Amino acid sequence: MNSKIAVLSYLNLEVLNKAADEISQKTGNTVLPIAADVRDIEAIQGAVDKCEHSFGLPNIIINNAAGNFISPTERLSANAWKTITDIVLNGTANVTLEIGKRLIEAKQAAAFLSITTIYTMSGSGFVVPSASAKSGVETLSLSLASEWGRYGLRFNCIAPGPIETKGAFSRLDPTGSFKKAVKKRIPVGRLGKPEELANLALYLVSDYSNWVTGAVFRFDGGEYPSMAGEFNSLLDITPEQWDMMENMIRKVKGS
Ligand code: HXC
């Protein structure tokens, strides 16, 4: 099968062309690279026009654009806040609403998938614009799953834990200390791989998941429960220490 793919990306056409060539060579599929800034609604409208004229409206839409860096919140300017939330929340809304409205008009079904982050569940200091905006993306997705399900549109999210990419890690782990501590935080014992995220994404945009909508999938090698669990630090206790503690516990009688 030779399916056609539209690639919509951030401004960097050079990176985009390289990715398009790579996908074309590996799959034999037609790839249309369209550079557009998700913050710019006119650019998004133009990109969707181009996609529609080339091979129709898409039936799979993946919102993956993100911007983020670690910083104490009191150091953020208004423009720093705006930059991140414009990319993450407004960018996702720009793409989703532009394509969604056209799909409704055309009576065409589709699957939307947004990539968020594990810390929407807890919030997180030092990435507050990203945490706030990604939570907004999840709420947008849950809301539209309810409202636009009647048009045959599905909306799901994947909330990943740490997956090493240059864009993210250069801004979120500039010293490498997070990566060093990762084995302790993640029961699977390593960072996630982009291919592993792609596997779940593929399922969620395929017909195998036609009954799945309005869902957020935590995808983190077990990091979230591992960090939250009250007694998980007991993993450091040696068998000898357990012998001693078990003795102490067994000696306790009554309340
Ligand atoms: C404080 C900063 C800053 C920093 C930028 N700003 N970096 N403030 N500390 N380290 C401020 C600037 O001073 C400016 O405000 C405003 O933010 C915009 O900065 P620009 O550099 O002009 O913005 P721009 O080039 O448009 O945006 C770049 C970016 C950058 C969004 C800030 O991070 C980026 O390009 N990121 C894309 C890739 C990425 O981040 N991917 C990671 C996503 S991963 P002033 O007031 O000075 O004008 C993710 C999930 C992680 O989000 C999950 C982990 C578990």
PDB file of C-alpha atoms and ligand atoms in Angstrom:
ATOM      1  CA  MET A   1       0.000   0.000   0.000  1.00  0.00           C
ATOM      2  CA  ASN A   2       1.339   3.413  -0.891  1.00  0.00           C
ATOM      3  CA  SER A   3      -0.303   5.789   1.566  1.00  0.00           C
ATOM      4  CA  LYS A   4       0.360   9.508   1.398  1.00  0.00           C
ATOM      5  CA  ILE A   5       1.655  11.458   4.314  1.00  0.00           C
ATOM      6  CA  ALA A   6       1.679  15.186   5.012  1.00  0.00           C
ATOM      7  CA  VAL A   7       4.384  16.367   7.374  1.00  0.00           C
ATOM      8  CA  LEU A   8       3.660  19.568   9.246  1.00  0.00           C
ATOM      9  CA  SER A   9       6.431  20.981  11.322  1.00  0.00           C
ATOM     10  CA  TYR A  10       8.038  23.926  13.015  1.00  0.00           C
ATOM     11  CA  LEU A  11       9.881  26.492  10.915  1.00  0.00           C
ATOM     12  CA  ASN A  12      13.044  24.561  10.122  1.00  0.00           C
ATOM     13  CA  LEU A  13      12.567  23.430   6.510  1.00  0.00           C
ATOM     14  CA  GLU A  14      16.026  21.864   6.336  1.00  0.00           C
ATOM     15  CA  VAL A  15      15.263  19.430   9.181  1.00  0.00           C
ATOM     16  CA  LEU A  16      11.823  18.808   7.731  1.00  0.00           C
ATOM     17  CA  ASN A  17      13.139  17.973   4.241  1.00  0.00           C
ATOM     18  CA  LYS A  18      15.663  15.553   5.723  1.00  0.00           C
ATOM     19  CA  ALA A  19      12.945  13.775   7.726  1.00  0.00           C
ATOM     20  CA  ALA A  20      10.674  13.657   4.672  1.00  0.00           C
ATOM     21  CA  ASP A  21      13.443  12.082   2.532  1.00  0.00           C
ATOM     22  CA  GLU A  22      14.209   9.538   5.221  1.00  0.00           C
ATOM     23  CA  ILE A  23      10.557   8.472   5.573  1.00  0.00           C
ATOM     24  CA  SER A  24      10.133   8.331   1.779  1.00  0.00           C
ATOM     25  CA  GLN A  25      13.231   6.181   1.349  1.00  0.00           C
ATOM     26  CA  LYS A  26      12.286   3.778   4.146  1.00  0.00           C
ATOM     27  CA  THR A  27       8.593   3.373   3.259  1.00  0.00           C
ATOM     28  CA  GLY A  28       8.261   4.295  -0.397  1.00  0.00           C
ATOM     29  CA  ASN A  29       5.427   6.619   0.619  1.00  0.00           C
ATOM     30  CA  THR A  30       4.900  10.126  -0.687  1.00  0.00           C
ATOM     31  CA  VAL A  31       5.812  12.711   1.910  1.00  0.00           C
ATOM     32  CA  LEU A  32       4.903  16.361   1.608  1.00  0.00           C
ATOM     33  CA  PRO A  33       7.040  18.576   3.852  1.00  0.00           C
ATOM     34  CA  ILE A  34       5.240  21.790   4.810  1.00  0.00           C
ATOM     35  CA  ALA A  35       7.017  24.235   7.094  1.00  0.00           C
ATOM     36  CA  ALA A  36       4.638  26.160   9.338  1.00  0.00           C
ATOM     37  CA  ASP A  37       4.749  27.700  12.787  1.00  0.00           C
ATOM     38  CA  VAL A  38       1.901  26.256  14.870  1.00  0.00           C
ATOM     39  CA  ARG A  39       1.585  29.627  16.627  1.00  0.00           C
ATOM     40  CA  ASP A  40       0.644  31.334  13.370  1.00  0.00           C
ATOM     41  CA  ILE A  41      -2.970  30.562  12.431  1.00  0.00           C
ATOM     42  CA  GLU A  42      -2.570  31.877   8.871  1.00  0.00           C
ATOM     43  CA  ALA A  43       0.434  29.619   8.323  1.00  0.00           C
ATOM     44  CA  ILE A  44      -1.580  26.677   9.656  1.00  0.00           C
ATOM     45  CA  GLN A  45      -4.530  27.486   7.393  1.00  0.00           C
ATOM     46  CA  GLY A  46      -2.132  27.658   4.436  1.00  0.00           C
ATOM     47  CA  ALA A  47      -0.555  24.338   5.398  1.00  0.00           C
ATOM     48  CA  VAL A  48      -3.946  22.622   5.708  1.00  0.00           C
ATOM     49  CA  ASP A  49      -4.978  24.117   2.320  1.00  0.00           C
ATOM     50  CA  LYS A  50      -1.840  22.659   0.754  1.00  0.00           C
ATOM     51  CA  CYS A  51      -2.469  19.258   2.329  1.00  0.00           C
ATOM     52  CA  GLU A  52      -6.129  19.270   1.270  1.00  0.00           C
ATOM     53  CA  HIS A  53      -5.342  20.247  -2.325  1.00  0.00           C
ATOM     54  CA  SER A  54      -2.548  17.677  -2.607  1.00  0.00           C
ATOM     55  CA  PHE A  55      -4.405  14.626  -1.288  1.00  0.00           C
ATOM     56  CA  GLY A  56      -7.453  15.573   0.748  1.00  0.00           C
ATOM     57  CA  LEU A  57      -8.007  16.150   4.431  1.00  0.00           C
ATOM     58  CA  PRO A  58      -5.951  13.983   6.778  1.00  0.00           C
ATOM     59  CA  ASN A  59      -7.525  11.082   8.672  1.00  0.00           C
ATOM     60  CA  ILE A  60      -4.702  11.041  11.243  1.00  0.00           C
ATOM     61  CA  ILE A  61      -3.561  14.204  13.029  1.00  0.00           C
ATOM     62  CA  ILE A  62      -0.693  14.105  15.542  1.00  0.00           C
ATOM     63  CA  ASN A  63      -0.026  17.170  17.704  1.00  0.00           C
ATOM     64  CA  ASN A  64       3.581  16.842  18.794  1.00  0.00           C
ATOM     65  CA  ALA A  65       4.929  20.408  18.713  1.00  0.00           C
ATOM     66  CA  ALA A  66       6.431  21.508  22.032  1.00  0.00           C
ATOM     67  CA  GLY A  67       8.658  24.142  23.574  1.00  0.00           C
ATOM     68  CA  ASN A  68      10.114  23.870  27.046  1.00  0.00           C
ATOM     69  CA  PHE A  69      13.085  24.698  29.266  1.00  0.00           C
ATOM     70  CA  ILE A  70      13.764  24.405  32.974  1.00  0.00           C
ATOM     71  CA  SER A  71      13.710  27.659  34.912  1.00  0.00           C
ATOM     72  CA  PRO A  72      12.618  28.902  38.342  1.00  0.00           C
ATOM     73  CA  THR A  73       9.195  30.392  37.649  1.00  0.00           C
ATOM     74  CA  GLU A  74      10.090  33.722  39.266  1.00  0.00           C
ATOM     75  CA  ARG A  75      12.737  34.179  36.543  1.00  0.00           C
ATOM     76  CA  LEU A  76      10.260  33.899  33.665  1.00  0.00           C
ATOM     77  CA  SER A  77       9.280  37.001  31.696  1.00  0.00           C
ATOM     78  CA  ALA A  78       5.748  37.404  30.366  1.00  0.00           C
ATOM     79  CA  ASN A  79       7.138  36.607  26.920  1.00  0.00           C
ATOM     80  CA  ALA A  80       8.785  33.392  28.163  1.00  0.00           C
ATOM     81  CA  TRP A  81       5.383  32.240  29.466  1.00  0.00           C
ATOM     82  CA  LYS A  82       3.680  33.281  26.233  1.00  0.00           C
ATOM     83  CA  THR A  83       6.268  31.584  24.012  1.00  0.00           C
ATOM     84  CA  ILE A  84       5.792  28.159  25.603  1.00  0.00           C
ATOM     85  CA  THR A  85       2.010  28.306  26.039  1.00  0.00           C
ATOM     86  CA  ASP A  86       1.561  29.645  22.490  1.00  0.00           C
ATOM     87  CA  ILE A  87       3.452  26.701  21.008  1.00  0.00           C
ATOM     88  CA  VAL A  88       2.006  23.999  23.235  1.00  0.00           C
ATOM     89  CA  LEU A  89      -1.622  24.938  23.900  1.00  0.00           C
ATOM     90  CA  ASN A  90      -2.508  27.527  21.260  1.00  0.00           C
ATOM     91  CA  GLY A  91      -0.496  25.686  18.595  1.00  0.00           C
ATOM     92  CA  THR A  92      -2.374  22.453  19.305  1.00  0.00           C
ATOM     93  CA  ALA A  93      -5.692  24.306  19.278  1.00  0.00           C
ATOM     94  CA  ASN A  94      -4.823  26.051  15.992  1.00  0.00           C
ATOM     95  CA  VAL A  95      -4.122  22.758  14.232  1.00  0.00           C
ATOM     96  CA  THR A  96      -6.927  20.776  15.879  1.00  0.00           C
ATOM     97  CA  LEU A  97      -9.685  23.334  15.324  1.00  0.00           C
ATOM     98  CA  GLU A  98      -8.638  24.212  11.770  1.00  0.00           C
ATOM     99  CA  ILE A  99      -8.589  20.583  10.647  1.00  0.00           C
ATOM    100  CA  GLY A 100     -11.526  19.534  12.875  1.00  0.00           C
ATOM    101  CA  LYS A 101     -13.888  22.154  11.405  1.00  0.00           C
ATOM    102  CA  ARG A 102     -12.984  21.131   7.839  1.00  0.00           C
ATOM    103  CA  LEU A 103     -13.467  17.426   8.662  1.00  0.00           C
ATOM    104  CA  ILE A 104     -16.922  18.122  10.139  1.00  0.00           C
ATOM    105  CA  GLU A 105     -17.888  20.089   7.035  1.00  0.00           C
ATOM    106  CA  ALA A 106     -16.635  17.255   4.790  1.00  0.00           C
ATOM    107  CA  LYS A 107     -18.326  14.579   7.007  1.00  0.00           C
ATOM    108  CA  GLN A 108     -14.999  12.780   7.278  1.00  0.00           C
ATOM    109  CA  ALA A 109     -13.846  10.693  10.269  1.00  0.00           C
ATOM    110  CA  ALA A 110     -10.357  11.038  11.776  1.00  0.00           C
ATOM    111  CA  ALA A 111      -8.160  10.190  14.759  1.00  0.00           C
ATOM    112  CA  PHE A 112      -6.384  12.992  16.641  1.00  0.00           C
ATOM    113  CA  LEU A 113      -3.484  12.223  18.944  1.00  0.00           C
ATOM    114  CA  SER A 114      -1.671  14.720  21.172  1.00  0.00           C
ATOM    115  CA  ILE A 115       1.664  14.060  22.835  1.00  0.00           C
ATOM    116  CA  THR A 116       1.643  15.616  26.314  1.00  0.00           C
ATOM    117  CA  THR A 117       3.797  14.791  29.341  1.00  0.00           C
ATOM    118  CA  ILE A 118       3.703  12.712  32.495  1.00  0.00           C
ATOM    119  CA  TYR A 119       3.752  15.796  34.747  1.00  0.00           C
ATOM    120  CA  THR A 120       0.249  16.900  33.753  1.00  0.00           C
ATOM    121  CA  MET A 121      -0.839  14.401  36.442  1.00  0.00           C
ATOM    122  CA  SER A 122       1.116  15.998  39.261  1.00  0.00           C
ATOM    123  CA  GLY A 123       2.103  19.422  38.009  1.00  0.00           C
ATOM    124  CA  SER A 124       5.834  20.149  38.192  1.00  0.00           C
ATOM    125  CA  GLY A 125       7.941  23.014  39.402  1.00  0.00           C
ATOM    126  CA  PHE A 126      10.547  24.518  37.057  1.00  0.00           C
ATOM    127  CA  VAL A 127       8.552  23.704  33.900  1.00  0.00           C
ATOM    128  CA  VAL A 128       5.359  25.519  34.901  1.00  0.00           C
ATOM    129  CA  PRO A 129       4.366  27.011  31.500  1.00  0.00           C
ATOM    130  CA  SER A 130       4.823  23.608  29.878  1.00  0.00           C
ATOM    131  CA  ALA A 131       2.919  21.792  32.664  1.00  0.00           C
ATOM    132  CA  SER A 132       0.041  24.274  32.488  1.00  0.00           C
ATOM    133  CA  ALA A 133      -0.185  24.227  28.704  1.00  0.00           C
ATOM    134  CA  LYS A 134       0.123  20.448  28.360  1.00  0.00           C
ATOM    135  CA  SER A 135      -2.692  20.026  30.926  1.00  0.00           C
ATOM    136  CA  GLY A 136      -4.717  22.344  28.703  1.00  0.00           C
ATOM    137  CA  VAL A 137      -3.980  20.112  25.715  1.00  0.00           C
ATOM    138  CA  GLU A 138      -5.280  17.076  27.610  1.00  0.00           C
ATOM    139  CA  THR A 139      -8.440  18.939  28.621  1.00  0.00           C
ATOM    140  CA  LEU A 140      -8.947  20.114  25.029  1.00  0.00           C
ATOM    141  CA  SER A 141      -8.628  16.520  23.870  1.00  0.00           C
ATOM    142  CA  LEU A 142     -11.036  15.097  26.503  1.00  0.00           C
ATOM    143  CA  SER A 143     -13.563  17.855  25.788  1.00  0.00           C
ATOM    144  CA  LEU A 144     -13.543  17.392  22.021  1.00  0.00           C
ATOM    145  CA  ALA A 145     -13.749  13.607  22.425  1.00  0.00           C
ATOM    146  CA  SER A 146     -17.149  14.252  24.020  1.00  0.00           C
ATOM    147  CA  GLU A 147     -18.323  17.038  21.750  1.00  0.00           C
ATOM    148  CA  TRP A 148     -17.048  15.852  18.370  1.00  0.00           C
ATOM    149  CA  GLY A 149     -17.447  12.075  18.819  1.00  0.00           C
ATOM    150  CA  ARG A 150     -20.749  12.421  16.947  1.00  0.00           C
ATOM    151  CA  TYR A 151     -18.782  13.512  13.860  1.00  0.00           C
ATOM    152  CA  GLY A 152     -16.602  10.400  13.882  1.00  0.00           C
ATOM    153  CA  LEU A 153     -13.609  12.216  15.383  1.00  0.00           C
ATOM    154  CA  ARG A 154     -11.529  10.507  18.089  1.00  0.00           C
ATOM    155  CA  PHE A 155      -9.161  12.336  20.457  1.00  0.00           C
ATOM    156  CA  ASN A 156      -6.503  10.687  22.611  1.00  0.00           C
ATOM    157  CA  CYS A 157      -3.273  11.685  24.353  1.00  0.00           C
ATOM    158  CA  ILE A 158      -0.027   9.948  25.209  1.00  0.00           C
ATOM    159  CA  ALA A 159       1.659  11.371  28.323  1.00  0.00           C
ATOM    160  CA  PRO A 160       5.297  10.264  28.075  1.00  0.00           C
ATOM    161  CA  GLY A 161       7.954  10.192  30.744  1.00  0.00           C
ATOM    162  CA  PRO A 162      11.542  11.009  29.748  1.00  0.00           C
ATOM    163  CA  ILE A 163      12.497  10.044  26.213  1.00  0.00           C
ATOM    164  CA  GLU A 164      15.926  11.234  25.192  1.00  0.00           C
ATOM    165  CA  THR A 165      15.913  13.659  22.291  1.00  0.00           C
ATOM    166  CA  LYS A 166      18.348  16.498  21.633  1.00  0.00           C
ATOM    167  CA  GLY A 167      15.623  19.157  21.631  1.00  0.00           C
ATOM    168  CA  ALA A 168      14.257  18.151  25.019  1.00  0.00           C
ATOM    169  CA  PHE A 169      17.359  17.057  26.912  1.00  0.00           C
ATOM    170  CA  SER A 170      19.532  20.024  25.937  1.00  0.00           C
ATOM    171  CA  ARG A 171      16.982  22.267  27.658  1.00  0.00           C
ATOM    172  CA  LEU A 172      15.700  19.995  30.423  1.00  0.00           C
ATOM    173  CA  ASP A 173      18.893  18.236  31.517  1.00  0.00           C
ATOM    174  CA  PRO A 174      21.793  20.535  30.553  1.00  0.00           C
ATOM    175  CA  THR A 175      24.191  18.964  33.098  1.00  0.00           C
ATOM    176  CA  GLY A 176      23.198  15.328  32.562  1.00  0.00           C
ATOM    177  CA  SER A 177      22.315  14.828  36.247  1.00  0.00           C
ATOM    178  CA  PHE A 178      18.698  13.857  35.532  1.00  0.00           C
ATOM    179  CA  LYS A 179      19.835  11.139  33.144  1.00  0.00           C
ATOM    180  CA  LYS A 180      22.248   9.762  35.752  1.00  0.00           C
ATOM    181  CA  ALA A 181      19.479   9.425  38.352  1.00  0.00           C
ATOM    182  CA  VAL A 182      17.052   7.883  35.927  1.00  0.00           C
ATOM    183  CA  LYS A 183      17.693   4.234  36.725  1.00  0.00           C
ATOM    184  CA  LYS A 184      16.481   4.827  40.268  1.00  0.00           C
ATOM    185  CA  ARG A 185      13.370   6.667  39.150  1.00  0.00           C
ATOM    186  CA  ILE A 186      12.229   4.315  36.398  1.00  0.00           C
ATOM    187  CA  PRO A 187      11.483   0.659  37.237  1.00  0.00           C
ATOM    188  CA  VAL A 188      12.245  -0.425  33.664  1.00  0.00           C
ATOM    189  CA  GLY A 189      15.743   0.986  34.318  1.00  0.00           C
ATOM    190  CA  ARG A 190      16.210   3.232  31.310  1.00  0.00           C
ATOM    191  CA  LEU A 191      14.822   6.141  29.328  1.00  0.00           C
ATOM    192  CA  GLY A 192      12.131   5.534  26.743  1.00  0.00           C
ATOM    193  CA  LYS A 193      12.927   5.322  23.044  1.00  0.00           C
ATOM    194  CA  PRO A 194      11.202   7.298  20.283  1.00  0.00           C
ATOM    195  CA  GLU A 195      10.347   4.017  18.513  1.00  0.00           C
ATOM    196  CA  GLU A 196       8.489   2.818  21.614  1.00  0.00           C
ATOM    197  CA  LEU A 197       6.379   5.957  21.612  1.00  0.00           C
ATOM    198  CA  ALA A 198       5.730   5.452  17.890  1.00  0.00           C
ATOM    199  CA  ASN A 199       4.400   1.927  18.570  1.00  0.00           C
ATOM    200  CA  LEU A 200       1.714   3.202  20.959  1.00  0.00           C
ATOM    201  CA  ALA A 201       0.949   6.192  18.726  1.00  0.00           C
ATOM    202  CA  LEU A 202       0.444   3.879  15.760  1.00  0.00           C
ATOM    203  CA  TYR A 203      -2.079   1.827  17.714  1.00  0.00           C
ATOM    204  CA  LEU A 204      -4.007   4.909  18.840  1.00  0.00           C
ATOM    205  CA  VAL A 205      -4.397   6.339  15.336  1.00  0.00           C
ATOM    206  CA  SER A 206      -5.211   2.988  13.727  1.00  0.00           C
ATOM    207  CA  ASP A 207      -8.555   1.223  13.298  1.00  0.00           C
ATOM    208  CA  TYR A 208      -7.464  -1.233  16.030  1.00  0.00           C
ATOM    209  CA  SER A 209      -8.352   1.455  18.560  1.00  0.00           C
ATOM    210  CA  ASN A 210     -11.678   2.575  17.097  1.00  0.00           C
ATOM    211  CA  TRP A 211     -13.376   2.312  20.504  1.00  0.00           C
ATOM    212  CA  VAL A 212     -10.674   4.337  22.277  1.00  0.00           C
ATOM    213  CA  THR A 213     -11.345   8.037  22.655  1.00  0.00           C
ATOM    214  CA  GLY A 214     -11.016  10.645  25.408  1.00  0.00           C
ATOM    215  CA  ALA A 215      -8.142   8.676  26.933  1.00  0.00           C
ATOM    216  CA  VAL A 216      -4.746   9.772  28.266  1.00  0.00           C
ATOM    217  CA  PHE A 217      -2.116   7.026  28.310  1.00  0.00           C
ATOM    218  CA  ARG A 218       0.719   7.313  30.804  1.00  0.00           C
ATOM    219  CA  PHE A 219       3.821   6.013  29.025  1.00  0.00           C
ATOM    220  CA  ASP A 220       6.798   6.176  31.348  1.00  0.00           C
ATOM    221  CA  GLY A 221       8.455   2.822  32.163  1.00  0.00           C
ATOM    222  CA  GLY A 222       6.616   2.975  35.502  1.00  0.00           C
ATOM    223  CA  GLU A 223       8.221   6.262  36.588  1.00  0.00           C
ATOM    224  CA  TYR A 224       5.076   7.912  37.928  1.00  0.00           C
ATOM    225  CA  PRO A 225       3.970   5.251  40.450  1.00  0.00           C
ATOM    226  CA  SER A 226       7.608   4.613  41.302  1.00  0.00           C
ATOM    227  CA  MET A 227       8.175   8.237  42.306  1.00  0.00           C
ATOM    228  CA  ALA A 228       4.829   8.628  44.067  1.00  0.00           C
ATOM    229  CA  GLY A 229       4.754   5.368  46.065  1.00  0.00           C
ATOM    230  CA  GLU A 230       5.108   6.086  49.779  1.00  0.00           C
ATOM    231  CA  PHE A 231       7.411   3.150  50.555  1.00  0.00           C
ATOM    232  CA  ASN A 232       9.290   2.768  47.279  1.00  0.00           C
ATOM    233  CA  SER A 233      12.534   4.030  48.843  1.00  0.00           C
ATOM    234  CA  LEU A 234      12.652   0.663  50.655  1.00  0.00           C
ATOM    235  CA  LEU A 235      14.185  -0.703  47.452  1.00  0.00           C
ATOM    236  CA  ASP A 236      17.515   0.391  48.988  1.00  0.00           C
ATOM    237  CA  ILE A 237      17.158  -1.905  52.027  1.00  0.00           C
ATOM    238  CA  THR A 238      19.574  -4.872  52.019  1.00  0.00           C
ATOM    239  CA  PRO A 239      18.457  -8.430  52.935  1.00  0.00           C
ATOM    240  CA  GLU A 240      20.420  -8.112  56.220  1.00  0.00           C
ATOM    241  CA  GLN A 241      18.598  -4.912  57.073  1.00  0.00           C
ATOM    242  CA  TRP A 242      15.301  -6.633  56.255  1.00  0.00           C
ATOM    243  CA  ASP A 243      16.198  -9.474  58.676  1.00  0.00           C
ATOM    244  CA  MET A 244      16.753  -6.914  61.409  1.00  0.00           C
ATOM    245  CA  MET A 245      13.595  -4.963  60.653  1.00  0.00           C
ATOM    246  CA  GLU A 246      11.427  -8.044  60.344  1.00  0.00           C
ATOM    247  CA  ASN A 247      12.616  -9.104  63.791  1.00  0.00           C
ATOM    248  CA  MET A 248      11.699  -5.714  65.228  1.00  0.00           C
ATOM    249  CA  ILE A 249       8.276  -5.732  63.549  1.00  0.00           C
ATOM    250  CA  ARG A 250       7.436  -9.281  64.651  1.00  0.00           C
ATOM    251  CA  LYS A 251       8.252  -8.418  68.260  1.00  0.00           C
ATOM    252  CA  VAL A 252       5.514  -5.763  68.361  1.00  0.00           C
ATOM    253  CA  LYS A 253       2.349  -7.109  69.989  1.00  0.00           C
ATOM    254  CA  GLY A 254      -0.973  -5.307  70.316  1.00  0.00           C
ATOM    255  CA  SER A 255      -1.628  -1.789  69.037  1.00  0.00           C
TER     256      SER A 255
HETATM  257  C1  HXC B   1      14.467  31.819  31.068  1.00  0.00           C
HETATM  258  C2  HXC B   1      14.109  31.907  28.776  1.00  0.00           C
HETATM  259  C3  HXC B   1      14.961  30.771  28.588  1.00  0.00           C
HETATM  260  C4  HXC B   1      15.585  30.198  29.757  1.00  0.00           C
HETATM  261  C5  HXC B   1      14.203  31.389  26.659  1.00  0.00           C
HETATM  262  N1  HXC B   1      13.673  32.244  27.559  1.00  0.00           N
HETATM  263  N2  HXC B   1      14.992  30.485  27.260  1.00  0.00           N
HETATM  264  N3  HXC B   1      13.846  32.414  29.997  1.00  0.00           N
HETATM  265  N4  HXC B   1      15.294  30.750  30.973  1.00  0.00           N
HETATM  266  N5  HXC B   1      16.378  29.142  29.674  1.00  0.00           N
HETATM  267  C6  HXC B   1      12.795  33.372  27.273  1.00  0.00           C
HETATM  268  C7  HXC B   1      13.492  34.401  26.395  1.00  0.00           C
HETATM  269  O1  HXC B   1      14.325  35.265  27.148  1.00  0.00           O
HETATM  270  C8  HXC B   1      12.308  35.123  25.772  1.00  0.00           C
HETATM  271  O2  HXC B   1      11.710  36.049  26.647  1.00  0.00           O
HETATM  272  C9  HXC B   1      11.299  33.996  25.595  1.00  0.00           C
HETATM  273  O3  HXC B   1      11.665  32.962  26.516  1.00  0.00           O
HETATM  274  C10 HXC B   1      11.320  33.419  24.197  1.00  0.00           C
HETATM  275  O4  HXC B   1      12.623  32.973  23.925  1.00  0.00           O
HETATM  276  P1  HXC B   1      13.179  32.827  22.436  1.00  0.00           P
HETATM  277  O5  HXC B   1      14.490  32.177  22.490  1.00  0.00           O
HETATM  278  O6  HXC B   1      13.043  34.120  21.739  1.00  0.00           O
HETATM  279  O7  HXC B   1      12.041  31.898  21.834  1.00  0.00           O
HETATM  280  P2  HXC B   1      11.945  30.927  20.630  1.00  0.00           P
HETATM  281  O8  HXC B   1      13.269  30.816  19.920  1.00  0.00           O
HETATM  282  O9  HXC B   1      10.734  31.242  19.844  1.00  0.00           O
HETATM  283  O10 HXC B   1      11.611  29.617  21.404  1.00  0.00           O
HETATM  284  C11 HXC B   1      12.509  28.689  21.732  1.00  0.00           C
HETATM  285  C12 HXC B   1      12.052  27.893  22.918  1.00  0.00           C
HETATM  286  C13 HXC B   1      12.970  26.703  22.906  1.00  0.00           C
HETATM  287  C14 HXC B   1      10.606  27.457  22.852  1.00  0.00           C
HETATM  288  C15 HXC B   1      12.208  28.780  24.123  1.00  0.00           C
HETATM  289  O11 HXC B   1      12.956  26.035  24.139  1.00  0.00           O
HETATM  290  C16 HXC B   1      12.685  25.734  21.816  1.00  0.00           C
HETATM  291  O12 HXC B   1      12.868  25.991  20.669  1.00  0.00           O
HETATM  292  N6  HXC B   1      12.235  24.537  22.107  1.00  0.00           N
HETATM  293  C17 HXC B   1      11.787  23.564  21.086  1.00  0.00           C
HETATM  294  C18 HXC B   1      12.198  22.198  21.393  1.00  0.00           C
HETATM  295  C19 HXC B   1      11.814  21.763  22.789  1.00  0.00           C
HETATM  296  O13 HXC B   1      11.863  22.527  23.733  1.00  0.00           O
HETATM  297  N7  HXC B   1      11.441  20.531  22.905  1.00  0.00           N
HETATM  298  C20 HXC B   1      11.221  19.975  24.214  1.00  0.00           C
HETATM  299  C21 HXC B   1       9.864  19.617  24.439  1.00  0.00           C
HETATM  300  S1  HXC B   1       9.809  18.269  25.556  1.00  0.00           S
HETATM  301  P3  HXC B   1      12.068  37.644  26.613  1.00  0.00           P
HETATM  302  O14 HXC B   1      11.191  38.244  27.671  1.00  0.00           O
HETATM  303  O15 HXC B   1      13.535  37.737  26.922  1.00  0.00           O
HETATM  304  O16 HXC B   1      11.721  38.108  25.228  1.00  0.00           O
HETATM  305  C22 HXC B   1       8.572  18.572  26.622  1.00  0.00           C
HETATM  306  C23 HXC B   1       8.118  17.465  27.549  1.00  0.00           C
HETATM  307  C24 HXC B   1       9.181  17.010  28.461  1.00  0.00           C
HETATM  308  O17 HXC B   1       8.052  19.596  26.690  1.00  0.00           O
HETATM  309  C25 HXC B   1       8.773  15.742  29.212  1.00  0.00           C
HETATM  310  C26 HXC B   1       9.851  15.254  30.165  1.00  0.00           C
HETATM  311  C27 HXC B   1       9.391  14.150  31.099  1.00  0.00           C
END
